[in-house]
XYZ file of C-alpha atoms in Angstrom:
254
model
C -3.084 -37.048 -35.197
C -0.848 -40.326 -34.535
C -1.835 -43.299 -32.495
C 0.451 -42.126 -29.880
C -1.673 -39.770 -28.870
C 0.648 -36.767 -29.935
C -0.803 -33.849 -31.824
C 0.726 -32.893 -35.213
C 2.647 -30.096 -33.706
C 4.059 -32.351 -30.881
C 2.023 -31.680 -28.122
C 0.568 -34.616 -26.431
C -3.333 -34.462 -25.427
C -2.722 -33.969 -21.789
C -0.081 -31.311 -22.337
C -2.483 -29.850 -24.483
C -5.313 -29.630 -22.565
C -2.829 -28.924 -19.241
C -1.357 -25.653 -21.177
C -4.856 -24.499 -21.968
C -5.916 -24.976 -18.825
C -2.968 -22.927 -17.079
C -3.763 -19.999 -20.106
C -7.414 -19.940 -18.985
C -6.896 -19.818 -15.068
C -4.005 -17.560 -15.632
C -6.321 -15.059 -17.239
C -8.749 -15.530 -14.670
C -6.123 -14.601 -11.955
C -4.649 -11.667 -13.501
C -7.917 -9.928 -14.663
C -9.568 -10.885 -11.678
C -6.318 -9.684 -9.534
C -6.809 -6.096 -11.164
C -10.879 -6.068 -10.835
C -10.475 -6.745 -7.236
C -7.840 -3.906 -6.968
C -9.980 -1.590 -9.204
C -12.765 -2.329 -6.522
C -10.859 -1.864 -3.233
C -8.394 0.534 -3.955
C -8.046 4.335 -5.260
C -5.013 6.013 -7.090
C -3.991 9.025 -5.787
C -0.993 11.767 -6.867
C 0.504 13.280 -3.719
C 0.297 16.927 -4.230
C 2.812 18.231 -1.285
C 5.909 17.088 0.314
C 4.190 17.034 3.977
C 4.313 13.449 4.404
C 8.264 13.110 3.190
C 10.169 11.011 3.283
C 7.305 8.551 3.693
C 5.621 10.001 0.354
C 7.059 12.461 -1.491
C 5.248 15.218 -3.566
C 4.449 13.817 -6.841
C 4.147 10.290 -5.837
C 1.553 8.102 -6.952
C 0.073 5.942 -4.187
C -2.733 3.343 -3.726
C -5.245 3.916 -1.143
C -7.913 1.291 0.257
C -11.210 2.511 0.330
C -12.142 2.403 4.194
C -14.980 3.778 6.417
C -13.362 5.992 8.783
C -14.560 4.290 11.685
C -11.856 1.723 10.487
C -8.965 3.860 10.931
C -6.671 3.465 13.817
C -3.295 5.402 14.653
C -0.574 5.309 12.604
C -2.661 4.997 9.309
C -1.729 7.198 6.427
C -4.859 8.366 5.564
C -6.720 10.601 2.704
C -9.157 12.733 3.597
C -11.125 16.028 2.936
C -12.010 18.564 5.522
C -13.820 22.261 4.650
C -11.831 23.733 7.573
C -8.770 22.364 5.848
C -9.471 23.628 2.351
C -11.856 21.312 0.730
C -9.292 19.321 -1.024
C -7.898 15.917 -0.717
C -5.055 15.926 1.630
C -2.587 12.938 2.884
C -1.528 13.032 6.646
C -0.728 10.285 9.384
C -3.292 9.534 12.354
C -1.338 9.911 15.321
C -4.513 10.510 17.765
C -8.072 9.117 18.092
C -11.225 10.059 20.082
C -10.489 10.516 23.756
C -6.507 10.545 23.573
C -4.486 13.578 24.407
C -1.621 13.807 22.142
C 1.345 16.142 23.104
C 4.748 17.264 22.134
C 7.135 16.612 22.985
C 8.954 14.748 25.878
C 12.922 15.009 27.181
C 13.576 13.280 24.285
C 12.088 14.993 21.589
C 9.138 12.582 21.209
C 5.542 12.709 20.330
C 3.493 11.331 23.117
C -0.478 9.828 23.417
C -1.798 9.714 26.796
C 1.636 9.922 27.996
C 3.095 7.230 26.395
C 6.357 8.417 24.028
C 5.870 6.983 20.430
C 9.043 6.191 18.719
C 8.521 7.447 15.133
C 11.418 6.126 12.627
C 9.682 7.163 9.844
C 10.086 10.916 10.120
C 13.651 10.480 8.633
C 14.686 8.796 5.580
C 17.604 7.064 7.330
C 15.210 5.628 9.529
C 16.277 6.963 12.835
C 13.908 8.855 15.253
C 14.293 12.019 16.325
C 16.587 12.946 18.983
C 16.183 15.575 21.564
C 18.249 18.030 19.328
C 15.633 17.203 16.428
C 12.128 17.076 18.105
C 8.991 15.474 16.471
C 7.307 18.891 16.689
C 8.909 22.497 15.873
C 6.254 23.612 18.514
C 5.187 22.408 21.418
C 1.312 21.500 21.955
C -1.200 19.360 23.851
C -4.520 18.683 22.384
C -7.462 16.598 23.451
C -8.947 14.687 20.892
C -12.971 14.858 20.445
C -14.786 11.544 20.219
C -15.435 10.789 16.634
C -12.345 12.596 15.627
C -8.725 12.475 14.482
C -5.476 14.022 15.140
C -3.522 13.914 12.050
C 0.168 15.309 11.424
C 2.400 14.992 8.381
C 5.476 13.239 8.277
C 7.552 16.197 7.322
C 7.069 18.137 10.960
C 8.873 21.323 10.247
C 6.697 21.995 7.014
C 3.300 20.318 6.958
C 0.381 22.456 7.704
C -1.886 19.619 9.862
C -3.536 19.711 13.157
C -0.925 21.710 15.009
C -2.269 24.538 12.538
C -5.861 24.126 13.743
C -5.464 23.885 17.208
C -7.571 26.663 17.897
C -10.336 25.488 16.312
C -13.676 23.965 18.583
C -12.220 20.437 17.814
C -8.568 21.428 18.502
C -7.322 20.397 15.161
C -8.987 17.257 14.455
C -10.860 16.172 11.524
C -14.050 14.082 11.687
C -13.763 10.299 10.823
C -16.297 10.735 8.156
C -13.759 13.074 6.356
C -11.527 10.073 5.707
C -11.840 8.702 2.222
C -8.866 5.838 2.187
C -6.030 4.460 3.780
C -2.680 4.637 1.779
C -1.414 1.107 1.432
C 1.741 1.745 -0.874
C 3.630 4.136 -3.074
C 3.633 2.467 -6.553
C 5.081 5.391 -8.631
C 8.159 5.423 -8.044
C 8.156 1.723 -6.788
C 8.690 2.162 -3.307
C 6.725 -0.755 -2.083
C 3.868 -0.994 0.874
C 3.732 1.341 3.764
C 3.964 -0.449 7.016
C 2.052 -0.002 10.158
C 4.354 1.798 12.920
C 5.024 -0.357 15.951
C 4.727 2.113 18.369
C 1.065 2.574 18.009
C 0.629 -1.094 18.376
C 0.943 -1.181 21.841
C -1.660 1.589 22.438
C -5.243 0.537 23.115
C -6.916 -0.727 19.809
C -3.469 -1.810 18.257
C -2.923 -0.915 14.418
C -4.970 -1.520 11.289
C -4.310 -4.945 9.417
C -2.686 -4.745 5.918
C -4.935 -4.653 2.898
C -5.586 -7.154 0.198
C -2.743 -5.137 -1.978
C -0.055 -7.832 -1.672
C -2.681 -10.856 -2.437
C -4.129 -8.983 -5.306
C -0.326 -8.402 -6.659
C 0.371 -11.994 -6.148
C -2.832 -13.241 -8.086
C -1.670 -10.815 -10.996
C 1.896 -12.109 -10.936
C 0.601 -15.819 -10.670
C -1.643 -14.996 -13.612
C 1.101 -13.741 -15.833
C 3.261 -16.520 -15.231
C 0.365 -19.451 -16.097
C -0.270 -17.491 -19.187
C 3.170 -17.748 -19.964
C 3.870 -20.866 -19.041
C 1.111 -22.001 -20.946
C 1.436 -20.364 -24.175
C 5.179 -21.182 -24.210
C 4.427 -24.990 -24.072
C 3.112 -25.447 -27.437
C 6.161 -24.041 -29.209
C 8.681 -25.969 -27.164
C 6.660 -28.734 -27.709
C 6.694 -28.676 -31.409
C 10.501 -27.770 -31.095
C 10.934 -31.034 -29.292
C 8.868 -33.009 -32.038
C 11.100 -31.514 -34.707
C 14.127 -32.511 -33.356
C 12.587 -35.749 -32.170
C 11.893 -36.500 -36.000
C 15.172 -35.310 -37.525
C 16.985 -37.578 -35.007
C 14.750 -40.488 -36.334
C 15.213 -39.596 -39.763
C 18.961 -39.422 -39.180
C 18.971 -42.955 -37.412
C 17.133 -44.294 -40.138
C 19.408 -43.225 -42.954
C 22.330 -45.365 -41.473
């Protein structure tokens, strides 16, 4: 090592320390982000097209592990209920205990306690259904019992959801305890986060807060950048040192 504080490969002492620190911090962020996500989220493969176009058959989704008591209107949830077949299913919560869910008003919209709900997610182009394309192919009214959830698929023409079970004791609703997770994002194909519908935000209780997936992804991305940046510093510094030595040798030869 020379007296200038530079290592043999051209890295300064401070630069070497900082590059090593960047790699170490990057590893912590990268591994920590993955570990955090593994604890909070579960991956699921959606079996049917009942939630199309929001989630299509065969899509891989990440769902946040939540208690059923934390679920609000508008959430897309994974649940299992014996009456529905005892297999994990994915549907959207449109009503909670005490709500009266009905369809359809004069504009073909779903209503909750008489308030019309705009549902742009029912169509791939983001437009809400018109009077000629109602939010449900069948008219219904259901009073949701306390402690239960009324669930519909976004593909209203083909979804076997709470409407099919309206004659059950709970008028098609499932217990909150049946919920296993709340879907936050479609990860394959990479369609991104599933937002909380604005229409439900105006109802009592509002909508649920977004999960920590974006923060976890940011930690992983930052970790990758720090690891790559820290790892690249050594080779770049060494190349710079070689160029400097060649320049010094060339100058000394004249």
